[in-house]
Amino acid sequence: MPSYNFRAPRLFVDAPLAQDAKVPLDREQGNYLGNVLRLAAGAEVLAFNGRDGEWQAAIEGRKRPDGLVILQQARPQDALADLTYVFAPLKHARLDYMVQKAIEMGVATLQPVLTRFTQASRVNTERMRANVVEAAEQCGIMSIATVAEPLALDRYLSQRPSGRLLIFCDEAAEVQDPIQSLKKAREAGPDQGGPGIDVLIGPEGGFAEEERALLLRQPTILRLVLGPRIMRADTAAVAALALVQAALGDWGGG
């Protein structure tokens, strides 16, 4: 695992990063550095933009922090695994939590889908993107996950590439060892998870029968059961993504 500075504040900036570059800060960022963290000109922070790696930077500004001067690169840019988290939106704080945990788990794309029993029909994608950035800042993540616009479940299924493995977490399926199920998918070869993985968690009310039937007709699918208990959707997100990353993802160094 690469060396990581856990003590320095990290800041996402939407600007090119290179040695000696000057990067302006917006008012919210200046307030955070100056009034919340109480840092003054000359203090060092870490800056990243999701493209150019992570850089050591020094704060500039007389009365309050209003810019950064980029010093030297701390870590080169990495890339997230091709892992998409597909989910029925939740309400407010629980959606915030779920987005943050998905980012910590290494998800590259967040795809909301609307089902018959979805509780939240309106999705604030800008708030989701803010949570993505905040989670990346706090956890040393250098790549910023994509937040897709919501789609109806049937439309999402009709548009996704058929070769991608769809891991469908289904509370109605017979309980089996999820680790063994994922190992079998890995051993099946490229047709079972080569070009990316989608992990689907449904709404708290579960899937309608016609939705389940539609899902089971998908060409490359693994029906996964997360144990003998029914989990809340945000808990299921953490459990499913941990299993997938351990068995098929980058937790093993692949």
Coordinates of N, CA and C in Angstrom, one line a residue:
M1 N 0.9 -1.2 0.0 CA 0.0 0.0 0.0 C 0.9 1.2 0.0
P2 N 0.6 2.2 -0.9 CA 1.5 3.4 -1.0 C 1.5 4.2 0.3
S3 N 2.6 4.9 0.6 CA 2.7 5.8 1.8 C 1.7 6.9 1.7
Y4 N 1.0 7.2 2.8 CA 0.0 8.2 2.7 C 0.1 9.1 4.0
N5 N 0.0 10.4 3.8 CA 0.1 11.3 4.8 C -1.3 11.5 5.5
F6 N -1.5 10.9 6.6 CA -2.8 11.0 7.3 C -3.1 12.3 8.0
R7 N -2.1 13.1 8.2 CA -2.2 14.3 9.1 C -2.5 15.5 8.3
A8 N -2.0 15.6 7.1 CA -2.2 16.9 6.3 C -3.6 17.0 5.8
P9 N -4.2 18.2 5.8 CA -5.6 18.4 5.2 C -5.5 18.1 3.7
R10 N -6.6 17.5 3.2 CA -6.6 17.3 1.7 C -7.8 18.1 1.1
L11 N -7.5 18.6 -0.1 CA -8.5 19.5 -0.7 C -8.6 19.1 -2.2
F12 N -9.9 18.9 -2.6 CA -10.1 18.7 -4.0 C -10.2 20.1 -4.7
V13 N -9.5 20.2 -5.8 CA -9.5 21.5 -6.6 C -9.8 21.1 -8.1
D14 N -10.7 21.9 -8.7 CA -11.0 21.6 -10.1 C -10.1 22.5 -11.0
A15 N -8.8 22.2 -11.0 CA -7.9 22.9 -11.8 C -6.7 22.0 -12.1
P16 N -5.9 22.3 -13.2 CA -4.7 21.5 -13.5 C -3.7 21.7 -12.3
L17 N -3.0 20.6 -12.1 CA -2.0 20.6 -11.0 C -0.6 20.3 -11.6
A18 N 0.4 21.1 -11.3 CA 1.7 20.9 -11.8 C 2.6 21.8 -10.9
Q19 N 3.9 21.5 -10.8 CA 4.8 22.2 -10.0 C 4.8 23.7 -10.3
D20 N 4.7 24.5 -9.2 CA 4.7 26.0 -9.3 C 3.4 26.6 -9.8
A21 N 2.4 25.8 -10.1 CA 1.1 26.3 -10.5 C 0.4 27.0 -9.4
K22 N -0.4 28.0 -9.7 CA -1.2 28.8 -8.8 C -2.6 28.4 -9.0
V23 N -3.3 28.0 -7.9 CA -4.7 27.5 -7.9 C -5.5 28.4 -7.0
P24 N -6.5 29.1 -7.6 CA -7.4 29.9 -6.7 C -8.3 29.0 -5.9
L25 N -8.7 29.5 -4.7 CA -9.6 28.8 -3.8 C -11.0 29.5 -3.9
D26 N -12.1 28.8 -3.8 CA -13.4 29.5 -3.7 C -13.6 29.9 -2.2
R27 N -14.6 30.6 -2.0 CA -14.9 31.2 -0.7 C -15.1 30.1 0.4
E28 N -15.8 29.0 0.0 CA -16.0 28.0 1.0 C -14.7 27.3 1.3
Q29 N -13.9 27.0 0.4 CA -12.6 26.4 0.7 C -11.7 27.3 1.5
G30 N -11.7 28.6 1.2 CA -10.9 29.5 2.0 C -11.4 29.6 3.5
N31 N -12.8 29.6 3.6 CA -13.3 29.6 5.0 C -13.0 28.3 5.7
Y32 N -13.0 27.2 5.0 CA -12.7 25.9 5.7 C -11.2 25.9 6.2
L33 N -10.3 26.3 5.3 CA -8.9 26.3 5.7 C -8.6 27.4 6.8
G34 N -9.2 28.6 6.6 CA -8.8 29.7 7.5 C -9.6 29.7 8.8
N35 N -10.9 29.5 8.7 CA -11.7 29.6 10.0 C -12.0 28.3 10.7
V36 N -12.1 27.2 9.9 CA -12.3 25.9 10.5 C -11.0 25.2 11.0
L37 N -10.1 25.1 10.1 CA -8.8 24.5 10.4 C -7.8 25.5 11.0
R38 N -8.1 26.8 10.8 CA -7.2 27.9 11.3 C -5.8 27.8 10.8
L39 N -5.7 27.7 9.5 CA -4.4 27.6 8.8 C -4.2 29.0 8.2
A40 N -2.9 29.4 8.2 CA -2.6 30.7 7.6 C -1.7 30.5 6.4
A41 N -1.3 31.6 5.8 CA -0.4 31.6 4.6 C 0.9 30.8 5.0
G42 N 1.3 30.0 4.0 CA 2.5 29.2 4.2 C 2.2 27.8 4.7
A43 N 1.1 27.6 5.3 CA 0.7 26.2 5.8 C 0.6 25.3 4.6
E44 N 1.0 24.0 4.8 CA 0.9 23.1 3.7 C -0.3 22.2 3.8
V45 N -0.9 21.9 2.6 CA -2.0 21.0 2.5 C -1.7 20.1 1.3
L46 N -2.6 19.1 1.1 CA -2.5 18.2 0.0 C -3.6 18.5 -1.0
A47 N -3.3 18.7 -2.3 CA -4.3 19.0 -3.3 C -4.4 17.9 -4.3
F48 N -5.6 17.6 -4.8 CA -5.8 16.7 -5.9 C -7.0 17.1 -6.7
N49 N -7.0 16.6 -8.0 CA -8.1 17.0 -8.9 C -8.7 15.8 -9.6
G50 N -8.3 14.6 -9.2 CA -8.8 13.4 -9.8 C -8.2 13.0 -11.2
R51 N -7.2 13.8 -11.6 CA -6.5 13.6 -12.9 C -5.0 13.6 -12.8
D52 N -4.4 14.5 -12.0 CA -3.0 14.7 -12.0 C -2.3 14.2 -10.7
G53 N -2.9 13.3 -10.0 CA -2.3 12.8 -8.8 C -2.5 13.8 -7.6
E54 N -1.7 13.5 -6.5 CA -1.8 14.3 -5.3 C -0.6 15.1 -5.1
W55 N -0.7 16.4 -4.8 CA 0.4 17.4 -4.7 C 0.5 18.0 -3.3
Q56 N 1.7 18.3 -2.9 CA 1.9 19.1 -1.7 C 1.7 20.6 -2.2
A57 N 1.0 21.4 -1.4 CA 0.7 22.8 -1.8 C 0.8 23.6 -0.5
A58 N 1.1 24.9 -0.8 CA 1.2 25.9 0.3 C 0.1 26.9 0.1
I59 N -0.5 27.3 1.3 CA -1.6 28.3 1.2 C -1.1 29.7 1.0
E60 N -1.8 30.5 0.2 CA -1.5 31.9 -0.1 C -2.7 32.7 0.3
G61 N -2.4 34.0 0.7 CA -3.5 34.9 1.0 C -3.1 35.7 2.2
R62 N -3.5 37.0 2.2 CA -3.1 37.9 3.3 C -4.1 37.8 4.5
K63 N -5.4 38.2 4.2 CA -6.4 38.2 5.3 C -7.0 36.8 5.5
R64 N -7.1 36.0 4.4 CA -7.7 34.7 4.5 C -7.1 33.9 3.4
P65 N -7.1 32.5 3.5 CA -6.6 31.7 2.4 C -7.4 32.0 1.1
D66 N -6.7 32.3 0.0 CA -7.5 32.5 -1.2 C -6.8 31.8 -2.4
G67 N -5.7 31.1 -2.1 CA -5.1 30.3 -3.2 C -4.1 29.3 -2.7
L68 N -3.6 28.5 -3.6 CA -2.6 27.5 -3.3 C -1.5 27.7 -4.3
V69 N -0.2 27.5 -3.9 CA 0.9 27.3 -4.8 C 1.3 25.9 -4.7
I70 N 1.4 25.2 -5.9 CA 1.7 23.8 -5.9 C 3.2 23.6 -5.8
L71 N 3.6 22.7 -4.9 CA 5.0 22.5 -4.6 C 5.6 21.3 -5.3
Q72 N 5.2 20.1 -4.9 CA 5.7 18.9 -5.6 C 4.7 17.8 -5.4
Q73 N 4.8 16.8 -6.3 CA 3.8 15.7 -6.3 C 4.1 14.8 -5.1
A74 N 3.1 14.4 -4.4 CA 3.2 13.5 -3.3 C 2.9 12.0 -3.8
R75 N 1.9 11.9 -4.6 CA 1.5 10.5 -5.1 C 1.1 10.6 -6.6
P76 N 1.4 9.7 -7.4 CA 0.9 9.7 -8.8 C -0.5 9.4 -8.9
Q77 N -1.2 9.7 -10.0 CA -2.6 9.4 -10.1 C -2.8 7.9 -10.2
D78 N -3.9 7.4 -9.6 CA -4.3 6.0 -9.8 C -5.6 5.9 -10.5
A79 N -6.1 4.8 -10.6 CA -7.4 4.5 -11.3 C -8.3 3.6 -10.4
L80 N -9.6 3.9 -10.4 CA -10.5 3.1 -9.7 C -10.8 1.8 -10.5
A81 N -11.1 0.7 -9.8 CA -11.6 -0.5 -10.4 C -12.9 -0.2 -11.2
D82 N -13.2 -1.0 -12.2 CA -14.4 -0.7 -13.0 C -15.6 -1.4 -12.3
L83 N -16.0 -0.7 -11.2 CA -17.1 -1.2 -10.3 C -18.1 -0.1 -10.2
T84 N -19.4 -0.5 -10.6 CA -20.5 0.4 -10.5 C -21.5 0.0 -9.4
Y85 N -21.9 0.9 -8.6 CA -22.9 0.6 -7.6 C -24.2 1.1 -8.1
V86 N -25.2 0.2 -8.2 CA -26.5 0.5 -8.7 C -27.5 0.4 -7.6
F87 N -28.3 1.4 -7.4 CA -29.1 1.4 -6.1 C -30.4 2.2 -6.3
A88 N -31.4 1.7 -5.5 CA -32.6 2.5 -5.4 C -32.4 3.6 -4.4
P89 N -32.6 4.9 -4.8 CA -32.3 6.0 -3.9 C -33.0 5.9 -2.5
L90 N -32.2 6.4 -1.5 CA -32.8 6.5 -0.2 C -33.0 8.0 0.2
K91 N -33.5 8.2 1.3 CA -33.8 9.6 1.7 C -32.7 10.2 2.5
H92 N -32.3 11.4 2.2 CA -31.5 12.4 2.9 C -30.3 11.7 3.6
A93 N -30.2 11.7 4.9 CA -29.0 11.3 5.6 C -28.6 9.9 5.3
R94 N -29.5 9.0 5.1 CA -29.1 7.6 4.8 C -28.5 7.5 3.4
L95 N -29.0 8.3 2.4 CA -28.4 8.4 1.1 C -27.0 9.0 1.2
D96 N -26.8 10.0 2.0 CA -25.5 10.6 2.2 C -24.5 9.5 2.7
Y97 N -24.9 8.8 3.7 CA -24.1 7.7 4.3 C -23.7 6.7 3.3
M98 N -24.7 6.2 2.5 CA -24.5 5.2 1.6 C -23.5 5.6 0.5
V99 N -23.6 6.8 0.0 CA -22.7 7.4 -1.0 C -21.3 7.4 -0.4
Q100 N -21.1 7.9 0.8 CA -19.8 8.0 1.4 C -19.2 6.7 1.5
K101 N -19.9 5.7 2.0 CA -19.4 4.3 2.2 C -19.1 3.7 0.9
A102 N -19.9 3.9 -0.2 CA -19.6 3.3 -1.5 C -18.3 3.9 -2.0
I103 N -18.0 5.1 -1.8 CA -16.8 5.8 -2.3 C -15.6 5.2 -1.5
E104 N -15.7 5.0 -0.2 CA -14.7 4.4 0.6 C -14.4 3.0 0.1
M105 N -15.4 2.3 -0.4 CA -15.2 0.9 -0.8 C -14.6 0.8 -2.2
G106 N -14.4 2.0 -2.9 CA -13.7 2.0 -4.2 C -14.6 2.0 -5.4
V107 N -15.8 2.4 -5.3 CA -16.7 2.4 -6.4 C -16.3 3.5 -7.4
A108 N -16.4 3.2 -8.7 CA -16.0 4.2 -9.7 C -17.2 4.9 -10.2
T109 N -18.4 4.3 -10.2 CA -19.7 5.0 -10.7 C -20.8 4.7 -9.8
L110 N -21.6 5.7 -9.5 CA -22.9 5.6 -8.7 C -24.0 5.8 -9.7
Q111 N -24.9 4.7 -9.8 CA -26.0 4.8 -10.7 C -27.3 4.6 -9.9
P112 N -28.1 5.7 -9.7 CA -29.4 5.5 -9.1 C -30.4 4.9 -10.1
V113 N -31.2 4.0 -9.6 CA -32.3 3.4 -10.5 C -33.6 3.5 -9.7
L114 N -34.7 3.8 -10.4 CA -36.0 3.9 -9.8 C -36.8 2.6 -10.1
T115 N -37.3 2.1 -9.0 CA -38.1 0.8 -9.0 C -39.5 1.1 -8.5
R116 N -40.3 0.1 -8.5 CA -41.7 0.3 -8.1 C -41.8 0.8 -6.7
F117 N -40.9 0.2 -5.8 CA -41.0 0.5 -4.4 C -39.9 1.4 -3.9
T118 N -39.3 2.2 -4.8 CA -38.3 3.2 -4.4 C -39.0 4.2 -3.6
Q119 N -38.4 4.6 -2.4 CA -39.0 5.5 -1.5 C -38.8 7.0 -1.9
A120 N -37.6 7.2 -2.5 CA -37.3 8.6 -2.8 C -37.3 8.8 -4.3
S121 N -38.3 9.4 -4.8 CA -38.4 9.6 -6.3 C -37.6 10.7 -6.9
R122 N -37.2 11.7 -6.0 CA -36.4 12.8 -6.4 C -35.0 12.6 -5.9
V123 N -34.0 12.7 -6.8 CA -32.6 12.5 -6.4 C -31.8 13.7 -6.6
N124 N -31.1 14.2 -5.6 CA -30.3 15.4 -5.6 C -28.9 14.9 -6.0
T125 N -28.6 14.9 -7.3 CA -27.3 14.4 -7.8 C -26.2 15.4 -7.4
E126 N -26.4 16.7 -7.3 CA -25.4 17.6 -6.9 C -25.0 17.3 -5.4
R127 N -25.9 17.0 -4.6 CA -25.6 16.7 -3.2 C -24.8 15.3 -3.2
M128 N -25.2 14.4 -4.0 CA -24.4 13.2 -4.1 C -23.0 13.4 -4.5
R129 N -22.8 14.3 -5.5 CA -21.4 14.6 -6.0 C -20.6 15.3 -4.9
A130 N -21.3 16.2 -4.1 CA -20.6 16.8 -2.9 C -20.1 15.8 -1.9
N131 N -20.9 14.7 -1.7 CA -20.6 13.7 -0.8 C -19.4 12.8 -1.3
V132 N -19.4 12.6 -2.6 CA -18.3 11.9 -3.3 C -17.0 12.6 -3.0
V133 N -17.0 13.9 -3.3 CA -15.8 14.7 -3.1 C -15.3 14.7 -1.6
E134 N -16.3 14.9 -0.7 CA -15.9 14.9 0.7 C -15.4 13.6 1.2
A135 N -15.9 12.5 0.7 CA -15.4 11.2 1.1 C -14.0 11.0 0.5
A136 N -13.8 11.4 -0.7 CA -12.5 11.3 -1.3 C -11.4 12.1 -0.5
E137 N -11.8 13.3 -0.2 CA -10.9 14.2 0.6 C -10.5 13.5 1.9
Q138 N -11.5 13.0 2.6 CA -11.2 12.5 3.9 C -10.5 11.1 3.9
C139 N -10.6 10.4 2.9 CA -10.1 9.0 2.9 C -8.8 8.8 2.0
G140 N -8.2 9.8 1.5 CA -7.0 9.7 0.7 C -7.2 9.2 -0.7
I141 N -8.5 9.2 -1.2 CA -8.8 8.7 -2.5 C -8.5 9.8 -3.5
M142 N -7.8 9.4 -4.6 CA -7.4 10.4 -5.6 C -8.3 10.5 -6.8
S143 N -9.1 9.5 -7.1 CA -10.0 9.5 -8.3 C -11.4 9.8 -7.8
I144 N -12.1 10.7 -8.6 CA -13.4 11.1 -8.2 C -14.5 10.2 -9.0
A145 N -15.3 9.5 -8.2 CA -16.3 8.7 -8.9 C -17.3 9.5 -9.6
T146 N -17.9 8.9 -10.7 CA -18.9 9.5 -11.5 C -20.3 9.3 -10.8
V147 N -21.1 10.3 -10.8 CA -22.5 10.2 -10.4 C -23.4 10.3 -11.6
A148 N -24.1 9.2 -11.9 CA -24.9 9.2 -13.1 C -26.3 9.7 -12.7
E149 N -27.0 10.2 -13.7 CA -28.4 10.6 -13.5 C -29.3 9.4 -13.3
P150 N -30.4 9.5 -12.5 CA -31.3 8.4 -12.3 C -31.9 7.9 -13.5
L151 N -32.1 6.6 -13.6 CA -32.8 5.9 -14.6 C -33.8 4.9 -14.1
A152 N -34.9 4.7 -14.8 CA -35.8 3.6 -14.4 C -35.1 2.3 -14.6
L153 N -35.4 1.4 -13.7 CA -34.7 0.1 -13.7 C -34.7 -0.6 -15.1
D154 N -35.8 -0.6 -15.8 CA -35.9 -1.3 -17.0 C -35.0 -0.6 -18.1
R155 N -35.0 0.7 -18.0 CA -34.2 1.5 -19.0 C -32.7 1.2 -18.7
Y156 N -32.3 1.2 -17.4 CA -30.9 1.0 -17.1 C -30.5 -0.4 -17.6
L157 N -31.4 -1.4 -17.4 CA -31.0 -2.8 -17.9 C -30.9 -2.9 -19.4
S158 N -31.7 -2.1 -20.1 CA -31.7 -2.2 -21.5 C -30.4 -1.5 -22.1
Q159 N -29.8 -0.6 -21.3 CA -28.7 0.2 -21.8 C -27.3 -0.4 -21.4
R160 N -27.3 -1.2 -20.4 CA -26.0 -1.6 -19.9 C -25.4 -2.7 -20.8
P161 N -24.0 -2.7 -20.9 CA -23.4 -3.7 -21.8 C -23.7 -5.1 -21.3
S162 N -24.1 -6.0 -22.1 CA -24.5 -7.4 -21.7 C -23.3 -8.2 -21.2
G163 N -22.1 -7.8 -21.5 CA -20.9 -8.6 -21.1 C -20.5 -8.3 -19.6
R164 N -21.0 -7.2 -19.1 CA -20.6 -6.9 -17.7 C -21.4 -7.8 -16.7
L165 N -20.7 -8.3 -15.7 CA -21.3 -9.1 -14.7 C -22.2 -8.2 -13.8
L166 N -23.5 -8.6 -13.7 CA -24.5 -7.9 -12.8 C -24.7 -8.8 -11.6
I167 N -24.2 -8.3 -10.4 CA -24.4 -9.0 -9.2 C -25.7 -8.4 -8.6
F168 N -26.7 -9.2 -8.5 CA -28.1 -8.8 -8.1 C -28.3 -9.4 -6.7
C169 N -28.3 -8.5 -5.7 CA -28.5 -8.9 -4.3 C -30.0 -9.0 -4.1
D170 N -30.4 -10.3 -3.9 CA -31.9 -10.6 -3.9 C -32.2 -11.3 -2.6
E171 N -33.0 -10.6 -1.8 CA -33.4 -11.1 -0.5 C -34.3 -12.3 -0.6
A172 N -34.9 -12.5 -1.8 CA -35.9 -13.6 -2.0 C -35.3 -14.9 -2.4
A173 N -34.0 -14.9 -2.7 CA -33.3 -16.1 -3.2 C -33.0 -17.0 -2.0
E174 N -32.7 -18.2 -2.3 CA -32.3 -19.2 -1.3 C -30.9 -18.9 -0.7
V175 N -30.8 -18.9 0.6 CA -29.6 -18.5 1.2 C -28.5 -19.5 0.9
Q176 N -27.4 -18.9 0.3 CA -26.2 -19.7 0.0 C -25.0 -18.9 0.5
D177 N -23.8 -19.6 0.5 CA -22.6 -18.9 0.9 C -22.2 -17.8 -0.2
P178 N -22.3 -16.5 0.2 CA -22.0 -15.5 -0.9 C -20.5 -15.6 -1.3
I179 N -19.6 -15.9 -0.5 CA -18.2 -16.0 -0.8 C -18.0 -17.1 -1.9
Q180 N -18.6 -18.2 -1.7 CA -18.5 -19.3 -2.7 C -19.1 -18.9 -4.0
S181 N -20.3 -18.2 -3.9 CA -20.9 -17.8 -5.2 C -20.0 -16.8 -6.0
L182 N -19.3 -15.9 -5.3 CA -18.4 -15.0 -6.0 C -17.2 -15.7 -6.5
K183 N -16.7 -16.7 -5.8 CA -15.5 -17.4 -6.2 C -15.9 -18.2 -7.5
K184 N -17.1 -18.7 -7.6 CA -17.5 -19.4 -8.8 C -17.6 -18.5 -10.0
A185 N -18.0 -17.2 -9.7 CA -18.1 -16.2 -10.8 C -16.7 -15.9 -11.3
R186 N -15.7 -15.8 -10.3 CA -14.4 -15.5 -10.7 C -13.8 -16.7 -11.5
E187 N -14.0 -17.9 -11.1 CA -13.5 -19.1 -11.8 C -14.1 -19.3 -13.2
A188 N -15.3 -18.7 -13.4 CA -16.0 -18.9 -14.7 C -15.3 -18.2 -15.8
G189 N -14.4 -17.2 -15.5 CA -13.6 -16.6 -16.5 C -14.2 -15.3 -17.0
P190 N -13.7 -14.8 -18.1 CA -14.1 -13.4 -18.6 C -15.6 -13.2 -18.8
D191 N -16.3 -14.3 -19.2 CA -17.8 -14.1 -19.4 C -18.5 -13.8 -18.1
Q192 N -17.9 -14.1 -17.0 CA -18.5 -13.8 -15.7 C -17.8 -12.8 -14.9
G193 N -17.5 -11.6 -15.5 CA -17.0 -10.5 -14.8 C -15.7 -9.9 -15.4
G194 N -15.4 -10.2 -16.6 CA -14.3 -9.6 -17.2 C -14.4 -8.1 -17.4
P195 N -15.3 -7.6 -18.2 CA -15.3 -6.1 -18.5 C -16.2 -5.3 -17.5
G196 N -15.8 -5.3 -16.2 CA -16.5 -4.5 -15.2 C -17.6 -5.3 -14.5
I197 N -17.9 -4.7 -13.4 CA -18.9 -5.4 -12.5 C -19.9 -4.3 -12.0
D198 N -21.2 -4.6 -12.1 CA -22.3 -3.8 -11.5 C -22.9 -4.5 -10.3
V199 N -23.0 -3.8 -9.2 CA -23.6 -4.4 -8.0 C -24.9 -3.7 -7.7
L200 N -26.0 -4.4 -7.7 CA -27.4 -3.9 -7.6 C -28.0 -4.2 -6.3
I201 N -28.4 -3.1 -5.5 CA -29.2 -3.2 -4.3 C -30.5 -2.5 -4.5
G202 N -31.6 -3.2 -4.2 CA -32.9 -2.7 -4.4 C -33.4 -1.8 -3.2
P203 N -34.7 -1.4 -3.3 CA -35.2 -0.5 -2.3 C -35.6 -1.3 -1.0
E204 N -35.9 -0.6 0.0 CA -36.3 -1.2 1.3 C -37.5 -2.1 1.2
G205 N -38.4 -1.8 0.3 CA -39.5 -2.7 0.1 C -39.3 -3.9 -0.8
G206 N -38.1 -4.0 -1.3 CA -37.7 -5.1 -2.2 C -38.1 -4.9 -3.6
F207 N -37.8 -5.8 -4.4 CA -38.2 -5.8 -5.9 C -39.6 -6.3 -6.1
A208 N -40.3 -5.7 -7.0 CA -41.6 -6.3 -7.5 C -41.3 -7.6 -8.3
E209 N -42.2 -8.5 -8.4 CA -42.0 -9.7 -9.0 C -41.6 -9.6 -10.5
E210 N -42.3 -8.6 -11.2 CA -41.9 -8.4 -12.6 C -40.5 -7.8 -12.7
E211 N -40.1 -7.1 -11.7 CA -38.7 -6.5 -11.8 C -37.7 -7.7 -11.6
R212 N -38.0 -8.6 -10.6 CA -37.1 -9.7 -10.4 C -37.1 -10.6 -11.6
A213 N -38.2 -10.8 -12.2 CA -38.2 -11.6 -13.5 C -37.4 -11.0 -14.6
L214 N -37.4 -9.7 -14.7 CA -36.6 -9.0 -15.7 C -35.2 -9.1 -15.4
L215 N -34.8 -9.0 -14.1 CA -33.4 -9.1 -13.7 C -32.9 -10.5 -14.0
L216 N -33.6 -11.5 -13.7 CA -33.2 -12.9 -13.9 C -33.0 -13.3 -15.4
R217 N -33.6 -12.5 -16.3 CA -33.4 -12.7 -17.7 C -32.2 -12.1 -18.3
Q218 N -31.4 -11.3 -17.4 CA -30.2 -10.7 -17.9 C -29.1 -11.8 -18.3
P219 N -28.3 -11.5 -19.3 CA -27.4 -12.6 -19.8 C -26.3 -12.9 -18.9
T220 N -25.7 -12.0 -18.1 CA -24.6 -12.2 -17.3 C -24.9 -11.8 -15.9
I221 N -25.4 -12.6 -15.1 CA -26.0 -12.2 -13.8 C -25.6 -13.2 -12.7
L222 N -25.3 -12.7 -11.5 CA -25.1 -13.5 -10.3 C -26.1 -13.1 -9.3
R223 N -26.9 -14.0 -8.9 CA -27.9 -13.7 -7.8 C -27.3 -14.0 -6.5
L224 N -27.1 -12.9 -5.7 CA -26.4 -13.0 -4.4 C -27.3 -12.8 -3.3
V225 N -27.1 -13.6 -2.2 CA -27.8 -13.5 -1.0 C -26.9 -13.0 0.1
L226 N -27.2 -12.0 0.9 CA -26.3 -11.4 1.9 C -26.7 -12.0 3.3
G227 N -26.7 -13.3 3.4 CA -27.0 -14.0 4.6 C -28.4 -14.2 5.0
P228 N -28.7 -14.7 6.2 CA -30.1 -15.1 6.5 C -31.0 -13.9 7.1
R229 N -30.4 -12.7 7.2 CA -31.2 -11.6 7.8 C -31.4 -10.6 6.7
I230 N -32.5 -9.9 6.9 CA -32.8 -8.7 6.0 C -32.1 -7.5 6.5
M231 N -31.3 -6.9 5.6 CA -30.6 -5.7 6.0 C -31.3 -4.5 5.4
R232 N -31.0 -3.3 6.1 CA -31.4 -2.1 5.5 C -30.5 -1.8 4.3
A233 N -31.1 -1.0 3.4 CA -30.4 -0.9 2.1 C -29.0 -0.3 2.2
D234 N -28.8 0.7 3.2 CA -27.4 1.2 3.3 C -26.5 0.2 4.0
T235 N -27.0 -0.7 4.8 CA -26.1 -1.7 5.4 C -25.8 -2.7 4.3
A236 N -26.8 -3.1 3.5 CA -26.5 -4.0 2.4 C -25.5 -3.5 1.4
A237 N -25.4 -2.2 1.2 CA -24.4 -1.6 0.3 C -23.0 -1.9 0.8
V238 N -22.8 -1.7 2.1 CA -21.5 -2.0 2.7 C -21.1 -3.4 2.6
A239 N -22.1 -4.3 3.0 CA -21.8 -5.7 3.0 C -21.6 -6.3 1.6
A240 N -22.4 -5.9 0.6 CA -22.2 -6.4 -0.8 C -20.9 -5.9 -1.4
L241 N -20.6 -4.6 -1.2 CA -19.4 -4.1 -1.8 C -18.1 -4.7 -1.2
A242 N -18.2 -4.9 0.1 CA -17.0 -5.5 0.8 C -16.8 -7.0 0.2
L243 N -17.9 -7.7 0.1 CA -17.7 -9.1 -0.5 C -17.2 -9.0 -1.9
V244 N -17.7 -8.2 -2.7 CA -17.3 -8.1 -4.1 C -15.8 -7.7 -4.2
Q245 N -15.5 -6.6 -3.5 CA -14.1 -6.2 -3.6 C -13.1 -7.2 -3.1
A246 N -13.5 -8.0 -2.0 CA -12.6 -9.0 -1.5 C -12.5 -10.2 -2.5
A247 N -13.6 -10.6 -3.1 CA -13.5 -11.8 -4.0 C -13.2 -11.5 -5.4
L248 N -13.6 -10.3 -6.0 CA -13.4 -10.0 -7.4 C -12.7 -8.7 -7.7
G249 N -12.6 -7.9 -6.7 CA -12.1 -6.5 -6.9 C -10.7 -6.3 -6.5
D250 N -10.3 -5.1 -6.1 CA -8.9 -4.7 -5.9 C -8.4 -4.9 -4.4
W251 N -9.2 -5.5 -3.6 CA -8.7 -5.7 -2.2 C -7.6 -6.8 -2.2
G252 N -7.6 -7.7 -3.2 CA -6.6 -8.7 -3.2 C -5.3 -8.2 -4.0
G253 N -5.3 -7.0 -4.4 CA -4.1 -6.4 -5.1 C -4.2 -6.5 -6.6
G254 N -5.4 -7.0 -7.1 CA -5.5 -7.2 -8.5 C -6.1 -6.0 -9.1

